[in-house]
mmCIF file of C-alpha atoms in Angstrom:
data_model
loop_
_atom_site.group_PDB
_atom_site.id
_atom_site.type_symbol
_atom_site.label_atom_id
_atom_site.label_comp_id
_atom_site.label_asym_id
_atom_site.label_seq_id
_atom_site.Cartn_x
_atom_site.Cartn_y
_atom_site.Cartn_z
ATOM 1 C CA MET A 1 8.489 -14.215 28.009
ATOM 2 C CA ALA A 2 7.456 -13.622 24.387
ATOM 3 C CA ALA A 3 6.886 -16.632 22.180
ATOM 4 C CA LYS A 4 9.300 -17.247 19.341
ATOM 5 C CA ASP A 5 6.751 -16.250 16.676
ATOM 6 C CA ASP A 6 5.625 -13.106 18.484
ATOM 7 C CA PRO A 7 6.696 -9.774 16.994
ATOM 8 C CA ILE A 8 9.874 -8.267 18.406
ATOM 9 C CA ILE A 9 9.125 -5.332 20.685
ATOM 10 C CA ILE A 10 10.945 -2.097 19.869
ATOM 11 C CA LYS A 11 10.620 0.569 22.541
ATOM 12 C CA LYS A 12 10.879 4.232 21.648
ATOM 13 C CA TYR A 13 11.990 6.565 24.404
ATOM 14 C CA ALA A 14 11.355 10.280 24.874
ATOM 15 C CA ASN A 15 14.857 11.033 23.579
ATOM 16 C CA ARG A 16 13.801 9.284 20.315
ATOM 17 C CA ARG A 17 16.146 6.358 20.917
ATOM 18 C CA LEU A 18 14.884 2.948 19.847
ATOM 19 C CA TYR A 19 15.555 -0.140 21.952
ATOM 20 C CA ASN A 20 15.271 -3.680 20.554
ATOM 21 C CA THR A 21 14.067 -5.840 23.441
ATOM 22 C CA GLY A 22 14.878 -8.983 21.454
ATOM 23 C CA THR A 23 18.612 -8.227 21.204
ATOM 24 C CA SER A 24 18.812 -5.837 24.182
ATOM 25 C CA THR A 25 20.475 -3.205 22.004
ATOM 26 C CA TYR A 26 19.694 0.282 20.788
ATOM 27 C CA VAL A 27 18.818 0.443 17.087
ATOM 28 C CA THR A 28 18.288 3.066 14.414
ATOM 29 C CA LEU A 29 15.621 3.575 11.771
ATOM 30 C CA GLU A 30 18.069 2.046 9.280
ATOM 31 C CA ASP A 31 18.286 -1.066 11.454
ATOM 32 C CA LEU A 32 14.481 -1.301 11.474
ATOM 33 C CA ALA A 33 14.438 -0.919 7.677
ATOM 34 C CA GLU A 34 16.858 -3.864 7.421
ATOM 35 C CA MET A 35 14.650 -5.912 9.732
ATOM 36 C CA VAL A 36 11.681 -5.239 7.439
ATOM 37 C CA LYS A 37 13.704 -6.327 4.401
ATOM 38 C CA LYS A 38 14.667 -9.552 6.182
ATOM 39 C CA GLY A 39 11.008 -10.231 6.978
ATOM 40 C CA GLU A 40 11.454 -9.809 10.738
ATOM 41 C CA ASP A 41 8.176 -8.857 12.404
ATOM 42 C CA PHE A 42 8.239 -6.141 15.042
ATOM 43 C CA THR A 43 6.024 -3.623 16.762
ATOM 44 C CA VAL A 44 7.150 -0.279 18.099
ATOM 45 C CA GLN A 45 5.827 0.852 21.464
ATOM 46 C CA ASP A 46 6.058 4.135 23.276
ATOM 47 C CA ALA A 47 8.318 3.272 26.218
ATOM 48 C CA LYS A 48 6.332 5.496 28.589
ATOM 49 C CA THR A 49 2.701 4.813 27.633
ATOM 50 C CA GLY A 50 2.994 1.412 25.935
ATOM 51 C CA ASP A 51 1.006 2.726 22.950
ATOM 52 C CA ASP A 52 1.585 1.012 19.614
ATOM 53 C CA ILE A 53 3.373 3.556 17.394
ATOM 54 C CA THR A 54 4.460 1.132 14.643
ATOM 55 C CA HIS A 55 2.553 2.995 11.925
ATOM 56 C CA PRO A 56 4.173 6.427 12.442
ATOM 57 C CA VAL A 57 7.626 4.849 12.814
ATOM 58 C CA LEU A 58 7.268 2.881 9.554
ATOM 59 C CA THR A 59 6.026 6.061 7.881
ATOM 60 C CA GLN A 60 9.106 7.858 9.199
ATOM 61 C CA ILE A 61 11.348 5.121 7.724
ATOM 62 C CA ILE A 62 9.718 5.631 4.314
ATOM 63 C CA PHE A 63 10.225 9.394 4.665
ATOM 64 C CA GLU A 64 13.915 8.887 5.446
ATOM 65 C CA LEU A 65 14.394 6.476 2.529
ATOM 66 C CA GLU A 66 12.551 8.760 0.104
ATOM 67 C CA ASN A 67 14.907 11.597 1.031
ATOM 68 C CA LYS A 68 18.016 9.616 0.133
ATOM 69 C CA ASP A 69 19.474 10.426 -3.275
ATOM 70 C CA GLY A 70 18.362 8.022 -5.988
ATOM 71 C CA GLN A 71 15.928 6.119 -3.774
ATOM 72 C CA ASN A 72 12.648 7.836 -4.597
ATOM 73 C CA MET A 73 10.005 5.190 -5.259
ATOM 74 C CA LEU A 74 6.820 7.190 -4.759
ATOM 75 C CA PRO A 75 6.014 9.318 -7.823
ATOM 76 C CA ILE A 76 4.709 12.835 -7.214
ATOM 77 C CA PRO A 77 1.333 12.142 -8.943
ATOM 78 C CA PHE A 78 0.852 9.123 -6.653
ATOM 79 C CA LEU A 79 1.658 11.200 -3.555
ATOM 80 C CA ARG A 80 -0.742 13.941 -4.653
ATOM 81 C CA GLN A 81 -3.520 11.424 -5.272
ATOM 82 C CA LEU A 82 -2.868 9.687 -1.964
ATOM 83 C CA ILE A 83 -3.080 12.993 -0.091
ATOM 84 C CA ALA A 84 -6.321 13.813 -1.916
ATOM 85 C CA TYR A 85 -7.923 10.592 -0.634
ATOM 86 C CA TYR A 86 -7.554 11.614 3.036
ATOM 87 C CA GLY A 87 -11.009 12.576 4.253
ATOM 88 C CA ASP A 88 -12.537 11.444 0.939
ATOM 89 C CA GLN A 89 -15.259 8.810 0.679
ATOM 90 C CA MET A 90 -12.702 6.527 -1.005
ATOM 91 C CA GLN A 91 -10.415 6.573 2.046
ATOM 92 C CA MET A 92 -12.071 3.491 3.530
ATOM 93 C CA ILE A 93 -11.115 1.222 0.601
ATOM 94 C CA VAL A 94 -7.710 2.699 -0.321
ATOM 95 C CA PRO A 95 -5.759 0.761 2.383
ATOM 96 C CA SER A 96 -7.254 -2.576 1.294
ATOM 97 C CA PHE A 97 -6.604 -1.787 -2.377
ATOM 98 C CA LEU A 98 -2.978 -0.835 -1.753
ATOM 99 C CA GLU A 99 -2.391 -3.874 0.461
ATOM 100 C CA GLN A 100 -3.826 -6.316 -2.098
ATOM 101 C CA SER A 101 -1.907 -4.627 -4.920
ATOM 102 C CA MET A 102 1.369 -4.946 -3.018
ATOM 103 C CA LEU A 103 0.664 -8.608 -2.220
ATOM 104 C CA ALA A 104 0.039 -9.329 -5.908
ATOM 105 C CA PHE A 105 3.169 -7.389 -6.846
ATOM 106 C CA SER A 106 5.244 -9.335 -4.301
ATOM 107 C CA LYS A 107 4.140 -12.667 -5.767
ATOM 108 C CA GLU A 108 5.115 -11.562 -9.269
ATOM 109 C CA GLN A 109 8.375 -10.141 -7.908
ATOM 110 C CA GLU A 110 9.403 -13.517 -6.470
ATOM 111 C CA ARG A 111 8.764 -15.205 -9.806
ATOM 112 C CA PHE A 112 10.785 -12.512 -11.568
ATOM 113 C CA ARG A 113 13.714 -12.962 -9.155
ATOM 114 C CA GLU A 114 13.709 -16.718 -9.672
ATOM 115 C CA GLN A 115 13.842 -16.240 -13.435
ATOM 116 C CA MET A 116 16.679 -13.741 -13.022
ATOM 117 C CA LYS A 117 18.666 -16.296 -10.993
ATOM 118 C CA GLY A 118 18.024 -18.949 -13.624
ATOM 119 C CA ALA A 119 19.156 -16.615 -16.411
ATOM 120 C CA ILE A 120 22.694 -16.222 -15.045
ATOM 121 C CA GLY A 121 25.095 -17.775 -17.538
ATOM 122 C CA LYS A 122 22.477 -18.175 -20.232
ATOM 123 C CA SER A 123 22.460 -16.726 -23.724
ATOM 124 C CA PRO A 124 21.191 -13.199 -24.506
ATOM 125 C CA LEU A 125 18.141 -14.782 -26.128
ATOM 126 C CA ASP A 126 17.230 -16.524 -22.880
ATOM 127 C CA ILE A 127 17.786 -13.318 -20.923
ATOM 128 C CA MET A 128 15.439 -11.472 -23.272
ATOM 129 C CA LYS A 129 12.671 -13.817 -22.140
ATOM 130 C CA ILE A 130 12.861 -12.157 -18.728
ATOM 131 C CA THR A 131 10.872 -9.261 -20.163
ATOM 132 C CA THR A 132 7.797 -11.503 -19.916
ATOM 133 C CA PRO A 133 7.426 -11.222 -16.108
ATOM 134 C CA ILE A 134 8.174 -7.485 -16.351
ATOM 135 C CA LYS A 135 5.279 -7.121 -18.777
ATOM 136 C CA ALA A 136 3.155 -9.226 -16.435
ATOM 137 C CA LEU A 137 3.917 -6.815 -13.594
ATOM 138 C CA GLU A 138 3.032 -3.847 -15.779
ATOM 139 C CA GLU A 139 -0.202 -5.526 -16.865
ATOM 140 C CA GLN A 140 -1.084 -6.355 -13.257
ATOM 141 C CA THR A 141 -0.531 -2.732 -12.244
ATOM 142 C CA ARG A 142 -2.603 -1.489 -15.187
ATOM 143 C CA ARG A 143 -5.490 -3.824 -14.308
ATOM 144 C CA ASN A 144 -5.353 -2.789 -10.665
ATOM 145 C CA MET A 145 -5.486 0.890 -11.580
ATOM 146 C CA GLU A 146 -8.372 0.335 -14.009
ATOM 147 C CA MET A 147 -10.331 -1.537 -11.352
ATOM 148 C CA PHE A 148 -9.627 1.168 -8.792
ATOM 149 C CA GLN A 149 -10.697 3.918 -11.205
ATOM 150 C CA ASN A 150 -13.893 2.015 -11.991
ATOM 151 C CA ALA A 151 -14.591 1.748 -8.274
ATOM 152 C CA MET A 152 -14.033 5.477 -7.924
ATOM 153 C CA ARG A 153 -16.636 6.143 -10.614
ATOM 154 C CA LEU A 154 -19.134 4.033 -8.663
ATOM 155 C CA PHE A 155 -18.645 6.109 -5.538
ATOM 156 C CA THR A 156 -18.082 9.550 -7.107
ATOM 157 C CA PRO A 157 -21.147 11.055 -8.814
ATOM 158 C CA PHE A 158 -19.200 13.900 -10.424
ATOM 159 C CA PRO A 159 -15.913 14.030 -12.348
ATOM 160 C CA PRO A 160 -12.709 15.283 -10.660
ATOM 161 C CA GLY A 161 -12.817 18.978 -9.889
ATOM 162 C CA GLY A 162 -16.301 18.840 -8.420
ATOM 163 C CA ALA A 163 -18.074 19.935 -11.616
ATOM 164 C CA ALA A 164 -21.342 18.233 -12.375
ATOM 165 C CA PRO A 165 -22.030 17.013 -15.921
ATOM 166 C CA ALA A 166 -23.660 19.595 -18.187
ATOM 167 C CA ALA A 167 -26.907 17.610 -18.322
ATOM 168 C CA ALA A 168 -27.067 17.560 -14.541
ATOM 169 C CA GLN A 169 -26.404 21.305 -14.335
ATOM 170 C CA ALA A 170 -29.229 21.986 -16.787
ATOM 171 C CA GLU A 171 -31.769 20.173 -14.636
ATOM 172 C CA PRO A 172 -33.435 22.113 -11.836
ATOM 173 C CA ALA A 173 -32.163 21.259 -8.386
ATOM 174 C CA ARG A 174 -34.124 18.479 -6.795
ATOM 175 C CA LYS A 175 -34.040 17.461 -3.187
ATOM 176 C CA GLU A 176 -32.931 13.890 -2.725
ATOM 177 C CA PRO A 177 -33.047 11.955 0.515
ATOM 178 C CA ALA A 178 -29.803 12.424 2.434
ATOM 179 C CA ASP A 179 -29.175 8.689 2.489
ATOM 180 C CA LYS A 180 -31.040 5.854 0.858
ATOM 181 C CA PRO A 181 -31.561 2.851 3.147
ATOM 182 C CA ASP A 182 -29.713 0.542 0.764
ATOM 183 C CA ASP A 183 -26.710 2.838 0.166
ATOM 184 C CA LEU A 184 -24.528 1.315 2.878
ATOM 185 C CA GLN A 185 -25.359 -2.249 1.860
ATOM 186 C CA GLU A 186 -24.665 -1.452 -1.798
ATOM 187 C CA LEU A 187 -21.339 0.097 -0.837
ATOM 188 C CA LYS A 188 -20.381 -3.001 1.148
ATOM 189 C CA GLU A 189 -21.303 -5.266 -1.765
ATOM 190 C CA GLN A 190 -19.209 -3.200 -4.184
ATOM 191 C CA ILE A 191 -16.194 -3.317 -1.864
ATOM 192 C CA ALA A 192 -16.635 -7.086 -1.467
ATOM 193 C CA ALA A 193 -16.804 -7.463 -5.258
ATOM 194 C CA MET A 194 -13.589 -5.477 -5.613
ATOM 195 C CA GLN A 195 -11.929 -7.675 -2.996
ATOM 196 C CA ARG A 196 -12.959 -10.832 -4.865
ATOM 197 C CA LYS A 197 -11.518 -9.459 -8.119
ATOM 198 C CA LEU A 198 -8.254 -8.576 -6.383
ATOM 199 C CA ASP A 199 -8.056 -12.057 -4.881
ATOM 200 C CA THR A 200 -8.516 -13.738 -8.256
ATOM 201 C CA MET A 201 -5.871 -11.478 -9.833
ATOM 202 C CA SER A 202 -3.340 -12.296 -7.148
#
């Protein structure tokens, strides 16, 4: 029997039906979305193989929500950039960056909600003060993006589009070693430095 703090097991059958083993009922993607919003932890397993398929199911929930009128949260430029990172050398640090950014955003969001609750029944002047946490969120996002772009410059020798700088094009081609011995260590140190900056910002 699963412990109380263990994630709820959702089983997905070949007919695409989802079964909540915690409540012994069939559920829908909308039900799973509500569970996420309530902070209920769950994993989705293939009923036949037992494989963990939580990631594709959560991705499917986002797809369904994004296709509802008026619920688009992911801007087209963001989606294009995200797609471009697949298979790119930046792919290894994108998940950590997005996770830390969302954690920082969530902390600011809670503070904003508390201020909103406290503003009910107050004067318009007091309500105007709520713009402060909104600006803080915007500033946090801006700093995160700047840090991410700076990290990209560290890992990407050429500007977007694959074109080398004019000075580099003018120089005759020189053979460089395929990999310097310290490249991997330097990369790890840069990622660790980024992580420390994200932690201090959150």
